[in-house]
Amino acid sequence: MNHDKETPRGKLTALNASTLDLPVNSPSPDRDAEGVVKDENYCGDGTVMSRPAPSGIEGSGRLRQKYWIKTFGCQMNLSDSERMAGALETMGYVNTEDPDDASVLVYNTCSIRDKSEQKLYSALGRQAKRKHADPNLRIVVSGCVAQQEGETLLRRVPEVDLVMGPQFSNQIDQLLEQVELGSQVCRTEAIQIVEDITTPRRDSDISAWVNIIYGCNESCTYCVVPSTRGREQSRDPDAIKKELEGLAAQGYKEVTLLGQNIDAYGRDLPGSAPDGSGRRLWTFTDLLQHIHDVEGIERIRYATSHPRYFTERLIRACAELPKVPSYPQCLSVLECACSSYSNK
């Protein structure tokens, strides 16, 4: 493959059992009797996107072609799937829940467990057979498995048309156009994520996901995020506020701010606070205060927090800002800090 990566078609220490007053051999709530992590607590069997056709989409030709998206994993993946759905519908595709009825299949993957990768390859095997009978079928693998496997996935399942990391979710339309030129496409290189101008196809008419920071700079031994979603990249605070204003104008009442390490927001943004404290110009606390006055948005939630960056200033802001439901979110971080980590 050339440099553009296109080719011609051919827990740290867990709670001690005695702390929970459980027998020593009692299974953890997230594991079965044999100690195997339960699928439903991680990637599970995935979620198939279900959307009514947008108004005005009726027509002929491509306007009748359909896309199918199956999402595995976290809220970030669900948000990425909404963005890809928006791009595909802009191209004229409509959603279907039946993969055999779709001309574009998207598997938005999670790599937290090896079993999820095995499920992906099993599904691809079934659709690869279909592609031999229908060369116009387009098979797309996105998300964290795509980022990890890259060109290896194309070699293992050559029927796949497009492999793309999560940083390219808002470019699926452009990448499919490259596929139409007769190439397999693999895009997994690190990029500077630009402001997303796509219009996500939201899963709800009331609550919306809003990405505020991508990637993670931590190096936890059990986590693949830094290698699959890259280094931290914080969005511009004014762009985030503008997105919330747009959501409010559409009638949305609640937003969930997303980031793999959300309270590290702003570490990569320039500037220092003007109060001489030495604090960065933008922190997650500052962002919450910046967006809190968006008229029409009544609740501001967020996920996922890291105890290291959950400061006293942030706790105070959660208590003082009426739109931020502080109790469940602060409690989850404190429980995590107290029960899921070891100081050894």
mmCIF file of C-alpha atoms in Angstrom:
data_model
loop_
_atom_site.group_PDB
_atom_site.id
_atom_site.type_symbol
_atom_site.label_atom_id
_atom_site.label_comp_id
_atom_site.label_asym_id
_atom_site.label_seq_id
_atom_site.Cartn_x
_atom_site.Cartn_y
_atom_site.Cartn_z
ATOM 1 C CA MET A 1 0.000 0.000 0.000
ATOM 2 C CA ASN A 2 1.202 3.505 -0.735
ATOM 3 C CA HIS A 3 1.662 6.354 1.718
ATOM 4 C CA ASP A 4 -1.977 7.401 1.361
ATOM 5 C CA LYS A 5 -2.965 3.889 2.433
ATOM 6 C CA GLU A 6 -5.104 3.149 -0.601
ATOM 7 C CA THR A 7 -4.735 0.047 -2.716
ATOM 8 C CA PRO A 8 -6.358 -1.036 -5.972
ATOM 9 C CA ARG A 9 -9.227 -3.372 -5.535
ATOM 10 C CA GLY A 10 -8.085 -7.069 -6.125
ATOM 11 C CA LYS A 11 -8.752 -2.426 37.743
ATOM 12 C CA LEU A 12 -5.612 -1.792 39.233
ATOM 13 C CA THR A 13 -6.082 -3.476 42.658
ATOM 14 C CA ALA A 14 -9.785 -4.273 43.139
ATOM 15 C CA LEU A 15 -11.760 -4.127 46.367
ATOM 16 C CA ASN A 16 -10.831 -6.746 48.908
ATOM 17 C CA ALA A 17 -13.669 -9.260 49.275
ATOM 18 C CA SER A 18 -13.911 -8.621 52.991
ATOM 19 C CA THR A 19 -14.620 -4.932 52.319
ATOM 20 C CA LEU A 20 -17.874 -5.928 50.639
ATOM 21 C CA ASP A 21 -18.632 -8.619 53.218
ATOM 22 C CA LEU A 22 -18.543 -11.270 50.486
ATOM 23 C CA PRO A 23 -17.070 -14.766 50.603
ATOM 24 C CA VAL A 24 -13.507 -14.811 49.282
ATOM 25 C CA ASN A 25 -14.521 -16.880 46.263
ATOM 26 C CA SER A 26 -17.666 -14.850 45.517
ATOM 27 C CA PRO A 27 -17.663 -13.555 41.907
ATOM 28 C CA SER A 28 -17.483 -9.838 41.246
ATOM 29 C CA PRO A 29 -20.796 -8.246 40.131
ATOM 30 C CA ASP A 30 -19.316 -7.698 36.664
ATOM 31 C CA ARG A 31 -18.036 -11.281 36.263
ATOM 32 C CA ASP A 32 -19.640 -14.670 35.953
ATOM 33 C CA ALA A 33 -19.058 -17.656 38.265
ATOM 34 C CA GLU A 34 -15.838 -18.519 36.408
ATOM 35 C CA GLY A 35 -14.452 -15.014 36.728
ATOM 36 C CA VAL A 36 -15.035 -14.055 33.096
ATOM 37 C CA VAL A 37 -16.125 -10.459 32.523
ATOM 38 C CA LYS A 38 -19.755 -10.292 31.438
ATOM 39 C CA ASP A 39 -20.173 -9.010 27.881
ATOM 40 C CA GLU A 40 -23.102 -6.758 28.744
ATOM 41 C CA ASN A 41 -20.880 -4.649 30.994
ATOM 42 C CA TYR A 42 -18.489 -3.883 28.163
ATOM 43 C CA CYS A 43 -18.951 -4.322 24.431
ATOM 44 C CA GLY A 44 -21.882 -6.733 24.541
ATOM 45 C CA ASP A 45 -23.562 -7.678 21.293
ATOM 46 C CA GLY A 46 -23.636 -4.118 20.035
ATOM 47 C CA THR A 47 -26.469 -1.774 19.180
ATOM 48 C CA VAL A 48 -28.018 -1.549 15.724
ATOM 49 C CA MET A 49 -28.965 1.990 14.765
ATOM 50 C CA SER A 50 -32.651 2.562 14.126
ATOM 51 C CA ARG A 51 -33.764 5.798 12.461
ATOM 52 C CA PRO A 52 -36.875 6.914 10.581
ATOM 53 C CA ALA A 53 -36.111 8.286 7.140
ATOM 54 C CA PRO A 54 -35.544 12.063 7.226
ATOM 55 C CA SER A 55 -38.226 14.167 5.610
ATOM 56 C CA GLY A 56 -37.568 15.002 1.981
ATOM 57 C CA ILE A 57 -35.353 11.965 1.381
ATOM 58 C CA GLU A 58 -37.763 10.198 -0.967
ATOM 59 C CA GLY A 59 -36.653 9.753 -4.509
ATOM 60 C CA SER A 60 -34.956 7.411 -6.879
ATOM 61 C CA GLY A 61 -31.501 5.978 -7.420
ATOM 62 C CA ARG A 62 -29.115 6.578 -4.536
ATOM 63 C CA LEU A 63 -31.921 8.163 -2.517
ATOM 64 C CA ARG A 64 -33.314 4.668 -2.030
ATOM 65 C CA GLN A 65 -30.020 3.113 -0.999
ATOM 66 C CA LYS A 66 -29.690 2.218 2.652
ATOM 67 C CA TYR A 67 -27.036 2.169 5.341
ATOM 68 C CA TRP A 68 -26.752 -0.043 8.417
ATOM 69 C CA ILE A 69 -24.649 0.780 11.495
ATOM 70 C CA LYS A 70 -23.839 -1.490 14.409
ATOM 71 C CA THR A 71 -22.094 0.136 17.364
ATOM 72 C CA PHE A 72 -20.053 -1.577 20.050
ATOM 73 C CA GLY A 73 -18.667 0.055 23.179
ATOM 74 C CA CYS A 74 -18.829 3.413 24.895
ATOM 75 C CA GLN A 75 -20.765 6.654 24.555
ATOM 76 C CA MET A 76 -17.981 8.074 22.372
ATOM 77 C CA ASN A 77 -18.652 5.321 19.844
ATOM 78 C CA LEU A 78 -22.383 6.005 19.975
ATOM 79 C CA SER A 79 -21.676 9.678 19.326
ATOM 80 C CA ASP A 80 -19.353 8.783 16.424
ATOM 81 C CA SER A 81 -22.093 6.606 14.918
ATOM 82 C CA GLU A 82 -24.516 9.530 15.037
ATOM 83 C CA ARG A 83 -21.998 11.656 13.151
ATOM 84 C CA MET A 84 -21.469 8.958 10.522
ATOM 85 C CA ALA A 85 -25.239 8.549 10.141
ATOM 86 C CA GLY A 86 -25.567 12.291 9.567
ATOM 87 C CA ALA A 87 -22.913 12.204 6.851
ATOM 88 C CA LEU A 88 -24.477 9.181 5.145
ATOM 89 C CA GLU A 89 -27.925 10.743 5.139
ATOM 90 C CA THR A 90 -26.461 13.898 3.636
ATOM 91 C CA MET A 91 -25.231 11.622 0.829
ATOM 92 C CA GLY A 92 -28.820 10.419 0.346
ATOM 93 C CA TYR A 93 -28.793 7.100 2.195
ATOM 94 C CA VAL A 94 -31.584 6.057 4.560
ATOM 95 C CA ASN A 95 -31.275 3.843 7.606
ATOM 96 C CA THR A 96 -32.244 0.196 7.832
ATOM 97 C CA GLU A 97 -32.102 -2.268 10.726
ATOM 98 C CA ASP A 98 -31.554 -5.196 8.334
ATOM 99 C CA PRO A 99 -27.922 -5.624 7.222
ATOM 100 C CA ASP A 100 -29.000 -7.689 4.247
ATOM 101 C CA ASP A 101 -31.074 -4.741 3.021
ATOM 102 C CA ALA A 102 -28.193 -2.245 3.165
ATOM 103 C CA SER A 103 -25.745 -1.157 0.497
ATOM 104 C CA VAL A 104 -23.381 0.367 3.101
ATOM 105 C CA LEU A 105 -22.543 -1.632 6.237
ATOM 106 C CA VAL A 106 -20.701 0.088 9.102
ATOM 107 C CA TYR A 107 -19.264 -1.791 12.061
ATOM 108 C CA ASN A 108 -18.238 0.797 14.676
ATOM 109 C CA THR A 109 -16.020 -1.284 16.907
ATOM 110 C CA CYS A 110 -14.657 -1.472 20.442
ATOM 111 C CA SER A 111 -11.379 -3.203 21.288
ATOM 112 C CA ILE A 112 -11.642 -3.414 25.067
ATOM 113 C CA ARG A 113 -12.002 -7.177 24.814
ATOM 114 C CA ASP A 114 -10.583 -9.760 22.422
ATOM 115 C CA LYS A 115 -14.018 -11.385 22.121
ATOM 116 C CA SER A 116 -15.372 -8.224 20.502
ATOM 117 C CA GLU A 117 -12.763 -8.540 17.771
ATOM 118 C CA GLN A 118 -13.699 -12.169 17.238
ATOM 119 C CA LYS A 119 -17.360 -11.173 16.900
ATOM 120 C CA LEU A 120 -16.373 -8.590 14.304
ATOM 121 C CA TYR A 121 -14.458 -11.065 12.161
ATOM 122 C CA SER A 122 -17.337 -13.530 12.385
ATOM 123 C CA ALA A 123 -19.791 -10.902 11.154
ATOM 124 C CA LEU A 124 -17.417 -9.813 8.392
ATOM 125 C CA GLY A 125 -17.120 -13.380 7.203
ATOM 126 C CA ARG A 126 -20.861 -13.591 6.637
ATOM 127 C CA GLN A 127 -21.006 -10.278 4.780
ATOM 128 C CA ALA A 128 -17.895 -11.103 2.717
ATOM 129 C CA LYS A 129 -19.827 -13.960 1.133
ATOM 130 C CA ARG A 130 -22.616 -11.549 0.256
ATOM 131 C CA LYS A 131 -20.155 -9.128 -1.327
ATOM 132 C CA HIS A 132 -19.023 -11.768 -3.807
ATOM 133 C CA ALA A 133 -22.601 -11.816 -5.086
ATOM 134 C CA ASP A 134 -23.021 -8.034 -4.847
ATOM 135 C CA PRO A 135 -19.797 -6.144 -5.686
ATOM 136 C CA ASN A 136 -21.572 -2.812 -5.073
ATOM 137 C CA LEU A 137 -21.930 -3.590 -1.366
ATOM 138 C CA ARG A 138 -19.672 -1.349 0.733
ATOM 139 C CA ILE A 139 -18.269 -2.708 4.016
ATOM 140 C CA VAL A 140 -16.824 -0.229 6.502
ATOM 141 C CA VAL A 141 -15.012 -0.975 9.767
ATOM 142 C CA SER A 142 -14.546 2.021 12.059
ATOM 143 C CA GLY A 143 -13.676 2.610 15.704
ATOM 144 C CA CYS A 144 -11.001 1.161 17.951
ATOM 145 C CA VAL A 145 -10.559 -2.280 16.370
ATOM 146 C CA ALA A 146 -10.130 -0.554 13.020
ATOM 147 C CA GLN A 147 -7.490 1.723 14.557
ATOM 148 C CA GLN A 148 -5.622 -1.222 16.088
ATOM 149 C CA GLU A 149 -5.843 -3.626 13.163
ATOM 150 C CA GLY A 150 -5.446 -1.174 10.279
ATOM 151 C CA GLU A 151 -4.100 -2.750 7.095
ATOM 152 C CA THR A 152 -4.010 -6.152 8.809
ATOM 153 C CA LEU A 153 -7.799 -6.130 8.720
ATOM 154 C CA LEU A 154 -7.804 -5.469 4.976
ATOM 155 C CA ARG A 155 -5.398 -8.351 4.407
ATOM 156 C CA ARG A 156 -7.407 -10.689 6.603
ATOM 157 C CA VAL A 157 -10.773 -9.710 5.094
ATOM 158 C CA PRO A 158 -10.024 -8.242 1.641
ATOM 159 C CA GLU A 159 -13.738 -7.748 0.996
ATOM 160 C CA VAL A 160 -13.692 -4.792 3.407
ATOM 161 C CA ASP A 161 -13.688 -1.483 1.524
ATOM 162 C CA LEU A 162 -12.845 1.030 4.229
ATOM 163 C CA VAL A 163 -10.976 0.821 7.533
ATOM 164 C CA MET A 164 -10.974 4.061 9.523
ATOM 165 C CA GLY A 165 -10.034 5.091 13.042
ATOM 166 C CA PRO A 166 -12.475 7.049 15.217
ATOM 167 C CA GLN A 167 -10.724 10.325 14.328
ATOM 168 C CA PHE A 168 -12.147 10.020 10.805
ATOM 169 C CA SER A 169 -15.814 9.535 11.763
ATOM 170 C CA ASN A 170 -16.816 12.900 10.337
ATOM 171 C CA GLN A 171 -15.077 12.100 7.031
ATOM 172 C CA ILE A 172 -16.859 8.869 6.127
ATOM 173 C CA ASP A 173 -18.550 10.520 3.130
ATOM 174 C CA GLN A 174 -15.222 11.647 1.639
ATOM 175 C CA LEU A 175 -13.613 8.263 2.266
ATOM 176 C CA LEU A 176 -16.507 6.401 0.624
ATOM 177 C CA GLU A 177 -16.051 8.601 -2.427
ATOM 178 C CA GLN A 178 -12.446 7.351 -2.589
ATOM 179 C CA VAL A 179 -13.757 3.794 -2.387
ATOM 180 C CA GLU A 180 -16.038 4.512 -5.360
ATOM 181 C CA LEU A 181 -12.915 5.270 -7.398
ATOM 182 C CA GLY A 182 -11.909 1.628 -7.041
ATOM 183 C CA SER A 183 -9.640 1.630 -3.997
ATOM 184 C CA GLN A 184 -9.560 0.025 -0.632
ATOM 185 C CA VAL A 185 -8.943 2.777 1.910
ATOM 186 C CA CYS A 186 -7.226 2.575 5.290
ATOM 187 C CA ARG A 187 -7.060 5.736 7.393
ATOM 188 C CA THR A 188 -5.676 5.229 10.868
ATOM 189 C CA GLU A 189 -2.921 7.842 11.068
ATOM 190 C CA ALA A 190 -2.917 10.424 13.821
ATOM 191 C CA ILE A 191 -4.445 13.735 12.747
ATOM 192 C CA GLN A 192 -5.259 17.092 14.252
ATOM 193 C CA ILE A 193 -9.017 16.900 14.597
ATOM 194 C CA VAL A 194 -10.664 19.953 13.067
ATOM 195 C CA GLU A 195 -14.009 21.339 14.126
ATOM 196 C CA ASP A 196 -16.729 18.915 13.100
ATOM 197 C CA ILE A 197 -19.058 20.487 10.563
ATOM 198 C CA THR A 198 -21.183 17.361 10.082
ATOM 199 C CA THR A 199 -24.722 17.249 11.450
ATOM 200 C CA PRO A 200 -25.130 14.153 13.624
ATOM 201 C CA ARG A 201 -28.298 12.068 13.264
ATOM 202 C CA ARG A 202 -29.221 12.243 16.953
ATOM 203 C CA ASP A 203 -30.608 9.230 18.779
ATOM 204 C CA SER A 204 -32.957 11.418 20.860
ATOM 205 C CA ASP A 205 -35.008 14.551 20.368
ATOM 206 C CA ILE A 206 -34.364 15.697 23.939
ATOM 207 C CA SER A 207 -30.840 14.654 24.945
ATOM 208 C CA ALA A 208 -27.683 14.949 22.837
ATOM 209 C CA TRP A 209 -24.043 13.833 23.040
ATOM 210 C CA VAL A 210 -21.462 16.616 22.643
ATOM 211 C CA ASN A 211 -17.767 15.742 22.293
ATOM 212 C CA ILE A 212 -15.502 18.238 24.059
ATOM 213 C CA ILE A 213 -12.156 16.397 24.178
ATOM 214 C CA TYR A 214 -10.734 13.526 22.150
ATOM 215 C CA GLY A 215 -8.085 11.028 23.213
ATOM 216 C CA CYS A 216 -6.207 10.578 26.481
ATOM 217 C CA ASN A 217 -2.656 11.237 27.710
ATOM 218 C CA GLU A 218 -2.711 8.702 30.544
ATOM 219 C CA SER A 219 -0.909 5.361 30.284
ATOM 220 C CA CYS A 220 -3.017 3.046 32.411
ATOM 221 C CA THR A 221 -1.801 -0.513 31.926
ATOM 222 C CA TYR A 222 -5.304 -1.905 31.371
ATOM 223 C CA CYS A 223 -6.521 0.698 28.860
ATOM 224 C CA VAL A 224 -6.182 0.935 25.080
ATOM 225 C CA VAL A 225 -7.601 4.458 24.652
ATOM 226 C CA PRO A 226 -4.262 6.288 24.100
ATOM 227 C CA SER A 227 -3.342 3.853 21.312
ATOM 228 C CA THR A 228 -6.765 3.841 19.650
ATOM 229 C CA ARG A 229 -8.026 7.393 20.151
ATOM 230 C CA GLY A 230 -4.712 9.210 20.324
ATOM 231 C CA ARG A 231 -3.465 12.097 22.431
ATOM 232 C CA GLU A 232 -5.789 14.592 24.073
ATOM 233 C CA GLN A 233 -7.261 17.228 21.788
ATOM 234 C CA SER A 234 -9.644 19.736 23.371
ATOM 235 C CA ARG A 235 -12.250 21.476 21.246
ATOM 236 C CA ASP A 236 -12.479 25.253 21.191
ATOM 237 C CA PRO A 237 -14.785 26.390 24.035
ATOM 238 C CA ASP A 238 -16.674 28.858 21.832
ATOM 239 C CA ALA A 239 -17.319 26.116 19.251
ATOM 240 C CA ILE A 240 -18.729 23.887 21.991
ATOM 241 C CA LYS A 241 -20.988 26.684 23.200
ATOM 242 C CA LYS A 242 -22.153 27.343 19.648
ATOM 243 C CA GLU A 243 -23.057 23.659 19.262
ATOM 244 C CA LEU A 244 -25.115 23.809 22.471
ATOM 245 C CA GLU A 245 -26.894 26.936 21.249
ATOM 246 C CA GLY A 246 -27.763 25.109 18.035
ATOM 247 C CA LEU A 247 -29.103 22.141 20.003
ATOM 248 C CA ALA A 248 -31.212 24.450 22.169
ATOM 249 C CA ALA A 249 -32.666 26.056 19.041
ATOM 250 C CA GLN A 250 -33.709 22.558 17.882
ATOM 251 C CA GLY A 251 -35.499 21.911 21.168
ATOM 252 C CA TYR A 252 -32.927 19.822 23.008
ATOM 253 C CA LYS A 253 -33.113 20.137 26.805
ATOM 254 C CA GLU A 254 -30.169 18.038 27.983
ATOM 255 C CA VAL A 255 -26.606 17.502 26.798
ATOM 256 C CA THR A 256 -23.992 14.985 27.872
ATOM 257 C CA LEU A 257 -20.451 16.252 27.404
ATOM 258 C CA LEU A 258 -18.152 13.448 26.291
ATOM 259 C CA GLY A 259 -14.465 12.715 26.680
ATOM 260 C CA GLN A 260 -12.364 9.700 27.595
ATOM 261 C CA ASN A 261 -10.780 11.897 30.281
ATOM 262 C CA ILE A 262 -13.209 14.779 30.400
ATOM 263 C CA ASP A 263 -11.947 16.688 33.405
ATOM 264 C CA ALA A 264 -8.532 16.987 31.738
ATOM 265 C CA TYR A 265 -10.218 19.337 29.257
ATOM 266 C CA GLY A 266 -8.075 22.314 28.294
ATOM 267 C CA ARG A 267 -4.633 20.893 29.133
ATOM 268 C CA ASP A 268 -3.611 21.278 25.505
ATOM 269 C CA LEU A 269 -5.170 24.719 24.991
ATOM 270 C CA PRO A 270 -2.903 27.788 25.164
ATOM 271 C CA GLY A 271 -2.887 30.487 27.823
ATOM 272 C CA SER A 272 -2.993 30.933 31.588
ATOM 273 C CA ALA A 273 -5.758 32.228 33.839
ATOM 274 C CA PRO A 274 -5.647 36.033 34.210
ATOM 275 C CA ASP A 275 -5.998 35.833 38.004
ATOM 276 C CA GLY A 276 -2.313 34.940 38.435
ATOM 277 C CA SER A 277 -3.115 31.577 40.021
ATOM 278 C CA GLY A 278 -0.976 29.702 37.480
ATOM 279 C CA ARG A 279 -4.027 27.745 36.398
ATOM 280 C CA ARG A 280 -4.577 27.057 32.718
ATOM 281 C CA LEU A 281 -6.794 29.514 30.862
ATOM 282 C CA TRP A 282 -9.336 26.786 30.171
ATOM 283 C CA THR A 283 -10.195 23.898 32.472
ATOM 284 C CA PHE A 284 -13.287 21.718 32.586
ATOM 285 C CA THR A 285 -14.604 23.946 35.379
ATOM 286 C CA ASP A 286 -14.193 27.020 33.167
ATOM 287 C CA LEU A 287 -15.978 25.278 30.304
ATOM 288 C CA LEU A 288 -18.957 24.372 32.500
ATOM 289 C CA GLN A 289 -19.214 28.003 33.598
ATOM 290 C CA HIS A 290 -18.836 29.162 29.973
ATOM 291 C CA ILE A 291 -21.704 27.064 28.612
ATOM 292 C CA HIS A 292 -23.999 27.175 31.632
ATOM 293 C CA ASP A 293 -25.918 30.233 30.440
ATOM 294 C CA VAL A 294 -27.017 28.698 27.114
ATOM 295 C CA GLU A 295 -30.727 29.414 27.094
ATOM 296 C CA GLY A 296 -32.930 26.362 26.579
ATOM 297 C CA ILE A 297 -30.447 23.762 27.834
ATOM 298 C CA GLU A 298 -31.711 22.662 31.248
ATOM 299 C CA ARG A 299 -29.287 19.862 32.197
ATOM 300 C CA ILE A 300 -25.581 19.410 31.548
ATOM 301 C CA ARG A 301 -24.158 15.951 32.240
ATOM 302 C CA TYR A 302 -20.704 14.585 31.465
ATOM 303 C CA ALA A 303 -18.650 11.385 31.180
ATOM 304 C CA THR A 304 -16.057 10.142 31.939
ATOM 305 C CA SER A 305 -14.091 11.734 34.799
ATOM 306 C CA HIS A 306 -10.632 10.841 36.108
ATOM 307 C CA PRO A 307 -10.142 11.206 39.890
ATOM 308 C CA ARG A 308 -6.732 12.837 39.376
ATOM 309 C CA TYR A 309 -8.267 15.899 37.744
ATOM 310 C CA PHE A 310 -11.483 16.125 39.771
ATOM 311 C CA THR A 311 -10.447 19.223 41.716
ATOM 312 C CA GLU A 312 -12.051 21.012 44.631
ATOM 313 C CA ARG A 313 -12.811 23.874 42.246
ATOM 314 C CA LEU A 314 -14.699 21.486 39.951
ATOM 315 C CA ILE A 315 -16.613 19.972 42.871
ATOM 316 C CA ARG A 316 -17.633 23.462 43.955
ATOM 317 C CA ALA A 317 -18.782 24.327 40.430
ATOM 318 C CA CYS A 318 -20.889 21.153 40.267
ATOM 319 C CA ALA A 319 -22.552 22.198 43.523
ATOM 320 C CA GLU A 320 -23.133 25.807 42.471
ATOM 321 C CA LEU A 321 -24.223 25.413 38.835
ATOM 322 C CA PRO A 322 -27.945 24.546 38.827
ATOM 323 C CA LYS A 323 -27.916 22.847 35.415
ATOM 324 C CA VAL A 324 -25.198 20.361 36.419
ATOM 325 C CA PRO A 325 -26.720 17.392 38.324
ATOM 326 C CA SER A 326 -23.822 17.172 40.758
ATOM 327 C CA TYR A 327 -24.712 14.281 43.036
ATOM 328 C CA PRO A 328 -24.539 11.217 40.744
ATOM 329 C CA GLN A 329 -21.506 12.454 38.816
ATOM 330 C CA CYS A 330 -19.417 13.538 41.806
ATOM 331 C CA LEU A 331 -20.388 10.366 43.651
ATOM 332 C CA SER A 332 -19.292 8.132 40.789
ATOM 333 C CA VAL A 333 -15.850 9.728 40.767
ATOM 334 C CA LEU A 334 -15.473 9.517 44.542
ATOM 335 C CA GLU A 335 -16.578 5.873 44.540
ATOM 336 C CA CYS A 336 -14.069 5.145 41.798
ATOM 337 C CA ALA A 337 -11.288 6.883 43.691
ATOM 338 C CA CYS A 338 -12.135 5.164 46.969
ATOM 339 C CA SER A 339 -12.897 1.656 45.782
ATOM 340 C CA SER A 340 -11.301 0.901 42.439
ATOM 341 C CA TYR A 341 -7.719 2.092 42.821
ATOM 342 C CA SER A 342 -4.822 1.221 45.049
ATOM 343 C CA ASN A 343 -2.234 3.595 46.477
ATOM 344 C CA LYS A 344 0.368 0.823 46.383
#
